[in-house]
PDB file of C-alpha atoms and ligand atoms in Angstrom:
ATOM      1  CA  MET A   1      -5.887 -20.253  71.631  1.00 65.00           C
ATOM      2  CA  SER A   2      -7.854 -17.308  70.024  1.00 80.00           C
ATOM      3  CA  SER A   3      -9.160 -18.258  66.825  1.00 88.00           C
ATOM      4  CA  PRO A   4      -7.613 -17.010  63.522  1.00 94.00           C
ATOM      5  CA  LYS A   5      -8.805 -13.463  62.303  1.00 97.00           C
ATOM      6  CA  ILE A   6     -10.157 -13.703  58.982  1.00 98.00           C
ATOM      7  CA  GLY A   7     -11.162 -10.700  56.601  1.00 98.00           C
ATOM      8  CA  ILE A   8     -12.947 -10.708  53.140  1.00 98.00           C
ATOM      9  CA  TYR A   9     -12.134  -7.953  50.660  1.00 98.00           C
ATOM     10  CA  PRO A  10     -14.680  -7.858  48.379  1.00 98.00           C
ATOM     11  CA  GLY A  11     -14.779  -5.965  44.795  1.00 97.00           C
ATOM     12  CA  THR A  12     -15.612  -6.039  41.389  1.00 96.00           C
ATOM     13  CA  PHE A  13     -11.694  -6.087  40.082  1.00 97.00           C
ATOM     14  CA  ASP A  14     -12.457  -5.336  36.750  1.00 97.00           C
ATOM     15  CA  PRO A  15      -9.271  -5.060  36.506  1.00 97.00           C
ATOM     16  CA  ILE A  16      -7.419  -4.994  39.582  1.00 98.00           C
ATOM     17  CA  THR A  17      -5.535  -1.949  40.126  1.00 98.00           C
ATOM     18  CA  ASN A  18      -2.368  -0.888  42.006  1.00 98.00           C
ATOM     19  CA  GLY A  19      -4.812   0.889  44.501  1.00 97.00           C
ATOM     20  CA  HIS A  20      -6.379  -2.459  45.412  1.00 98.00           C
ATOM     21  CA  THR A  21      -3.182  -4.474  45.200  1.00 97.00           C
ATOM     22  CA  ASP A  22      -1.885  -1.921  48.336  1.00 97.00           C
ATOM     23  CA  ILE A  23      -5.011  -2.309  50.063  1.00 97.00           C
ATOM     24  CA  ILE A  24      -4.582  -6.256  49.828  1.00 98.00           C
ATOM     25  CA  GLY A  25      -0.977  -5.891  50.923  1.00 96.00           C
ATOM     26  CA  ARG A  26      -1.836  -3.626  54.037  1.00 96.00           C
ATOM     27  CA  ALA A  27      -4.833  -5.745  54.855  1.00 97.00           C
ATOM     28  CA  ALA A  28      -3.110  -8.963  54.807  1.00 97.00           C
ATOM     29  CA  ARG A  29      -0.638  -7.662  57.336  1.00 95.00           C
ATOM     30  CA  LEU A  30      -3.347  -6.787  59.925  1.00 96.00           C
ATOM     31  CA  LEU A  31      -4.931 -10.694  59.902  1.00 97.00           C
ATOM     32  CA  ASP A  32      -4.490 -14.184  59.759  1.00 97.00           C
ATOM     33  CA  LYS A  33      -6.103 -14.730  56.544  1.00 98.00           C
ATOM     34  CA  LEU A  34      -7.546 -12.441  53.765  1.00 98.00           C
ATOM     35  CA  VAL A  35     -10.105 -13.641  51.353  1.00 98.00           C
ATOM     36  CA  VAL A  36      -9.937 -11.405  48.103  1.00 98.00           C
ATOM     37  CA  GLY A  37     -13.817 -12.130  47.006  1.00 98.00           C
ATOM     38  CA  VAL A  38     -14.494 -11.442  43.268  1.00 98.00           C
ATOM     39  CA  ALA A  39     -17.927 -10.232  42.969  1.00 96.00           C
ATOM     40  CA  VAL A  40     -19.525 -11.807  39.670  1.00 95.00           C
ATOM     41  CA  ASN A  41     -21.483  -8.546  39.236  1.00 84.00           C
ATOM     42  CA  PRO A  42     -23.062  -8.709  36.109  1.00 75.00           C
ATOM     43  CA  GLY A  43     -24.697  -5.210  36.810  1.00 84.00           C
ATOM     44  CA  LYS A  44     -21.383  -3.436  36.335  1.00 81.00           C
ATOM     45  CA  GLY A  45     -20.860  -4.858  32.995  1.00 86.00           C
ATOM     46  CA  PRO A  46     -17.367  -5.982  33.400  1.00 93.00           C
ATOM     47  CA  ILE A  47     -15.210  -6.340  30.369  1.00 95.00           C
ATOM     48  CA  PHE A  48     -13.340  -9.178  32.024  1.00 96.00           C
ATOM     49  CA  THR A  49     -15.567 -12.434  33.074  1.00 96.00           C
ATOM     50  CA  ILE A  50     -15.802 -13.681  36.599  1.00 96.00           C
ATOM     51  CA  ASP A  51     -13.128 -16.445  35.720  1.00 97.00           C
ATOM     52  CA  GLU A  52     -10.443 -14.003  34.189  1.00 97.00           C
ATOM     53  CA  ARG A  53     -11.010 -11.527  36.973  1.00 97.00           C
ATOM     54  CA  VAL A  54     -10.191 -14.128  39.532  1.00 98.00           C
ATOM     55  CA  GLU A  55      -7.479 -15.659  37.464  1.00 98.00           C
ATOM     56  CA  ILE A  56      -5.973 -12.089  37.020  1.00 98.00           C
ATOM     57  CA  VAL A  57      -6.025 -11.283  40.657  1.00 98.00           C
ATOM     58  CA  ARG A  58      -4.556 -14.681  41.587  1.00 97.00           C
ATOM     59  CA  GLU A  59      -1.604 -13.841  39.479  1.00 96.00           C
ATOM     60  CA  GLU A  60      -1.155 -10.632  41.028  1.00 96.00           C
ATOM     61  CA  MET A  61      -1.195 -12.153  44.480  1.00 96.00           C
ATOM     62  CA  ASN A  62       1.644 -14.319  43.363  1.00 93.00           C
ATOM     63  CA  HIS A  63       3.740 -11.215  42.956  1.00 92.00           C
ATOM     64  CA  LEU A  64       2.932  -9.709  46.402  1.00 90.00           C
ATOM     65  CA  GLY A  65       6.335 -10.605  48.449  1.00 81.00           C
ATOM     66  CA  ASN A  66       7.164 -10.634  51.962  1.00 79.00           C
ATOM     67  CA  GLY A  67       5.380 -14.070  52.076  1.00 84.00           C
ATOM     68  CA  LEU A  68       2.096 -12.215  52.245  1.00 88.00           C
ATOM     69  CA  SER A  69       0.317 -14.389  49.585  1.00 90.00           C
ATOM     70  CA  ASP A  70       0.621 -17.493  51.753  1.00 92.00           C
ATOM     71  CA  ARG A  71      -2.202 -15.574  53.686  1.00 95.00           C
ATOM     72  CA  ILE A  72      -4.031 -14.468  50.930  1.00 97.00           C
ATOM     73  CA  GLU A  73      -6.960 -16.507  48.993  1.00 98.00           C
ATOM     74  CA  VAL A  74      -8.990 -15.267  46.104  1.00 98.00           C
ATOM     75  CA  THR A  75     -12.442 -16.656  45.451  1.00 98.00           C
ATOM     76  CA  GLN A  76     -15.204 -15.657  43.534  1.00 98.00           C
ATOM     77  CA  PHE A  77     -18.869 -14.795  45.184  1.00 97.00           C
ATOM     78  CA  SER A  78     -22.367 -13.799  44.273  1.00 96.00           C
ATOM     79  CA  GLY A  79     -25.107 -12.942  46.501  1.00 95.00           C
ATOM     80  CA  LEU A  80     -25.180 -10.873  49.717  1.00 96.00           C
ATOM     81  CA  LEU A  81     -21.905  -9.686  51.278  1.00 97.00           C
ATOM     82  CA  ILE A  82     -22.607 -10.906  54.759  1.00 98.00           C
ATOM     83  CA  ASP A  83     -23.301 -14.253  53.454  1.00 98.00           C
ATOM     84  CA  PHE A  84     -19.990 -14.610  51.849  1.00 98.00           C
ATOM     85  CA  ALA A  85     -18.439 -13.029  55.064  1.00 98.00           C
ATOM     86  CA  HIS A  86     -19.898 -16.105  57.231  1.00 98.00           C
ATOM     87  CA  GLN A  87     -19.287 -18.870  54.681  1.00 98.00           C
ATOM     88  CA  GLU A  88     -15.436 -17.737  55.081  1.00 98.00           C
ATOM     89  CA  ASN A  89     -15.819 -17.739  58.734  1.00 98.00           C
ATOM     90  CA  ALA A  90     -14.665 -14.044  58.308  1.00 98.00           C
ATOM     91  CA  THR A  91     -15.229 -11.209  61.013  1.00 98.00           C
ATOM     92  CA  VAL A  92     -14.150  -8.375  59.200  1.00 98.00           C
ATOM     93  CA  ILE A  93     -14.832  -6.708  55.961  1.00 98.00           C
ATOM     94  CA  ILE A  94     -12.081  -4.610  54.113  1.00 98.00           C
ATOM     95  CA  ARG A  95     -12.843  -1.850  52.057  1.00 97.00           C
ATOM     96  CA  GLY A  96     -10.629   1.001  50.598  1.00 96.00           C
ATOM     97  CA  LEU A  97     -11.702   4.517  50.953  1.00 96.00           C
ATOM     98  CA  ARG A  98     -10.156   7.072  48.245  1.00 93.00           C
ATOM     99  CA  ALA A  99     -11.861  10.300  48.760  1.00 83.00           C
ATOM    100  CA  VAL A 100     -14.847  11.828  50.205  1.00 83.00           C
ATOM    101  CA  SER A 101     -16.819  10.811  47.474  1.00 80.00           C
ATOM    102  CA  ASP A 102     -16.497   7.034  48.638  1.00 89.00           C
ATOM    103  CA  PHE A 103     -17.479   7.603  52.308  1.00 92.00           C
ATOM    104  CA  ASP A 104     -21.166   8.055  52.028  1.00 92.00           C
ATOM    105  CA  TYR A 105     -21.837   4.733  49.980  1.00 93.00           C
ATOM    106  CA  GLU A 106     -19.363   2.945  52.390  1.00 95.00           C
ATOM    107  CA  PHE A 107     -21.026   4.387  55.359  1.00 95.00           C
ATOM    108  CA  GLN A 108     -24.409   3.322  54.306  1.00 95.00           C
ATOM    109  CA  MET A 109     -23.284  -0.276  53.132  1.00 96.00           C
ATOM    110  CA  SER A 110     -21.521  -1.047  56.324  1.00 97.00           C
ATOM    111  CA  SER A 111     -24.090   0.576  58.435  1.00 97.00           C
ATOM    112  CA  MET A 112     -26.826  -1.857  56.653  1.00 97.00           C
ATOM    113  CA  ASN A 113     -24.328  -4.770  56.951  1.00 97.00           C
ATOM    114  CA  ALA A 114     -23.885  -4.268  60.481  1.00 97.00           C
ATOM    115  CA  LYS A 115     -27.679  -4.194  61.171  1.00 97.00           C
ATOM    116  CA  MET A 116     -27.595  -7.682  59.164  1.00 97.00           C
ATOM    117  CA  ALA A 117     -24.378  -9.109  60.829  1.00 97.00           C
ATOM    118  CA  PRO A 118     -23.305  -7.669  63.912  1.00 98.00           C
ATOM    119  CA  ASP A 119     -20.703 -10.179  64.080  1.00 97.00           C
ATOM    120  CA  VAL A 120     -18.838  -8.574  60.907  1.00 98.00           C
ATOM    121  CA  GLU A 121     -17.234  -5.437  61.581  1.00 98.00           C
ATOM    122  CA  THR A 122     -16.508  -3.097  58.329  1.00 98.00           C
ATOM    123  CA  VAL A 123     -12.724  -1.919  58.538  1.00 98.00           C
ATOM    124  CA  CYS A 124     -12.318   0.792  55.835  1.00 96.00           C
ATOM    125  CA  LEU A 125      -8.503   1.339  55.252  1.00 97.00           C
ATOM    126  CA  MET A 126      -7.421   4.840  53.668  1.00 95.00           C
ATOM    127  CA  ALA A 127      -5.981   4.951  50.204  1.00 95.00           C
ATOM    128  CA  SER A 128      -2.265   5.434  50.238  1.00 96.00           C
ATOM    129  CA  ASP A 129      -1.683   9.117  48.738  1.00 94.00           C
ATOM    130  CA  LYS A 130       0.182   7.124  45.571  1.00 95.00           C
ATOM    131  CA  TYR A 131      -2.897   5.492  44.281  1.00 95.00           C
ATOM    132  CA  GLN A 132      -5.919   7.558  45.927  1.00 93.00           C
ATOM    133  CA  PHE A 133      -6.575   8.733  42.321  1.00 94.00           C
ATOM    134  CA  ILE A 134      -6.942   5.326  40.659  1.00 96.00           C
ATOM    135  CA  ALA A 135     -10.295   3.979  39.779  1.00 96.00           C
ATOM    136  CA  SER A 136     -10.617   0.582  37.715  1.00 96.00           C
ATOM    137  CA  SER A 137     -13.360   2.632  35.569  1.00 95.00           C
ATOM    138  CA  LEU A 138     -10.929   5.188  34.615  1.00 95.00           C
ATOM    139  CA  VAL A 139      -8.179   2.744  33.984  1.00 97.00           C
ATOM    140  CA  LYS A 140     -10.715   1.338  31.681  1.00 96.00           C
ATOM    141  CA  GLU A 141     -11.727   4.122  29.774  1.00 95.00           C
ATOM    142  CA  ILE A 142      -7.888   5.441  29.438  1.00 96.00           C
ATOM    143  CA  ALA A 143      -7.059   2.047  28.070  1.00 95.00           C
ATOM    144  CA  LYS A 144     -10.006   2.440  25.417  1.00 93.00           C
ATOM    145  CA  LEU A 145      -8.770   5.450  24.399  1.00 94.00           C
ATOM    146  CA  GLY A 146      -5.216   4.173  23.790  1.00 92.00           C
ATOM    147  CA  GLY A 147      -3.649   5.825  26.794  1.00 94.00           C
ATOM    148  CA  ASP A 148      -0.889   4.297  28.902  1.00 95.00           C
ATOM    149  CA  VAL A 149      -2.313   2.794  32.069  1.00 97.00           C
ATOM    150  CA  SER A 150       1.140   1.312  33.193  1.00 96.00           C
ATOM    151  CA  GLN A 151       1.319   3.719  35.869  1.00 96.00           C
ATOM    152  CA  PHE A 152      -2.166   2.445  37.564  1.00 98.00           C
ATOM    153  CA  VAL A 153      -2.161  -1.469  37.049  1.00 98.00           C
ATOM    154  CA  SER A 154       0.595  -4.017  36.819  1.00 98.00           C
ATOM    155  CA  SER A 155       2.513  -4.533  33.606  1.00 97.00           C
ATOM    156  CA  ARG A 156       0.613  -8.038  33.293  1.00 97.00           C
ATOM    157  CA  VAL A 157      -2.739  -6.216  33.959  1.00 98.00           C
ATOM    158  CA  ALA A 158      -1.894  -3.690  31.423  1.00 97.00           C
ATOM    159  CA  SER A 159      -1.155  -6.261  28.641  1.00 96.00           C
ATOM    160  CA  GLN A 160      -4.267  -8.147  29.312  1.00 95.00           C
ATOM    161  CA  LEU A 161      -6.237  -4.583  28.886  1.00 96.00           C
ATOM    162  CA  GLY A 162      -4.352  -4.261  25.797  1.00 94.00           C
ATOM    163  CA  GLU A 163      -5.451  -7.575  24.572  1.00 93.00           C
ATOM    164  CA  ARG A 164      -8.941  -7.210  25.626  1.00 93.00           C
ATOM    165  CA  LEU A 165      -9.455  -3.902  24.040  1.00 90.00           C
ATOM    166  CA  LYS A 166      -7.660  -4.521  20.789  1.00 82.00           C
ATOM    167  CA  GLY A 167      -9.486  -3.545  17.510  1.00 62.00           C
TER     168      GLY A 167
HETATM  169  P1  ADP B 201     -16.988  -2.340  43.824  1.00 57.63           P
HETATM  170  O1  ADP B 201     -17.638  -2.649  42.918  1.00 57.63           O
HETATM  171  O2  ADP B 201     -16.987  -3.240  45.315  1.00 57.63           O
HETATM  172  O3  ADP B 201     -16.742  -0.633  44.280  1.00 57.63           O
HETATM  173  P2  ADP B 201     -14.206  -2.213  43.058  1.00 57.63           P
HETATM  174  O4  ADP B 201     -13.340  -3.331  42.555  1.00 57.63           O
HETATM  175  O5  ADP B 201     -14.278  -0.893  42.345  1.00 57.63           O
HETATM  176  O6  ADP B 201     -15.484  -2.875  43.612  1.00 57.63           O
HETATM  177  O7  ADP B 201     -13.590  -1.627  44.658  1.00 57.63           O
HETATM  178  C1  ADP B 201     -13.365  -2.466  45.568  1.00 57.63           C
HETATM  179  C2  ADP B 201     -12.702  -1.966  47.072  1.00 57.63           C
HETATM  180  O8  ADP B 201     -11.614  -1.226  46.817  1.00 57.63           O
HETATM  181  C3  ADP B 201     -13.790  -0.786  47.173  1.00 57.63           C
HETATM  182  O9  ADP B 201     -13.790  -0.653  48.823  1.00 57.63           O
HETATM  183  C4  ADP B 201     -13.043   0.343  46.585  1.00 57.63           C
HETATM  184  O10 ADP B 201     -13.325   1.651  47.433  1.00 57.63           O
HETATM  185  C5  ADP B 201     -11.488  -0.030  46.774  1.00 57.63           C
HETATM  186  N1  ADP B 201     -10.615   0.802  45.970  1.00 57.63           N
HETATM  187  C6  ADP B 201     -11.135   0.827  44.479  1.00 57.63           C
HETATM  188  N2  ADP B 201      -9.714   1.737  44.124  1.00 57.63           N
HETATM  189  C7  ADP B 201      -8.637   2.065  45.267  1.00 57.63           C
HETATM  190  C8  ADP B 201      -7.628   2.712  45.262  1.00 57.63           C
HETATM  191  N3  ADP B 201      -7.271   3.296  44.369  1.00 57.63           N
HETATM  192  N4  ADP B 201      -7.250   2.820  46.419  1.00 57.63           N
HETATM  193  C9  ADP B 201      -7.868   2.450  47.607  1.00 57.63           C
HETATM  194  N5  ADP B 201      -9.236   1.635  47.510  1.00 57.63           N
HETATM  195  C10 ADP B 201      -9.361   1.305  46.321  1.00 57.63           C
END
């Protein structure tokens, strides 16, 4: 029997958007197991703590449907992505590509990771047209200015954002 195909989907998820959730659902269908890796990433100055982001992503996964959540795990990580991949026995790194602007960075990162860990393949999924303009950073900006973000994130995430940014 061949070994199960395990992938990791790393990101900051500050907060998780409908675009992320779409990628997670599509990637989970291609794999036996998908580990969503929430990067500690203090350098990005996240508005939610690492524990909060993990909790919020887990809650979103409970609402995925189609039995997909059984195949998904959510965990935090820090350090090198390839070390996290090896730790999870993953042979695939999933990334989402929105526009041309994502390409340079993703291409460079996947090339460097491939040099360091040739056993791990980066697979980029194209953002769905409905979600390709959504970015966590813009969602935060809109929420900070009092705008309605309910088209971009789930109602649960929208209310968590509202709570965090109150006052
Ligand atoms: P990072 O700090 O690693 O960029 P993000 O949480 O911003 O973390 O994004 C994680 C991954 O999800 C990245 O590959 C990013 O390109 C992808 N992504 C972000 N938003 C979307 C979206 N709306 N549609 C598809 N992929 C997305």
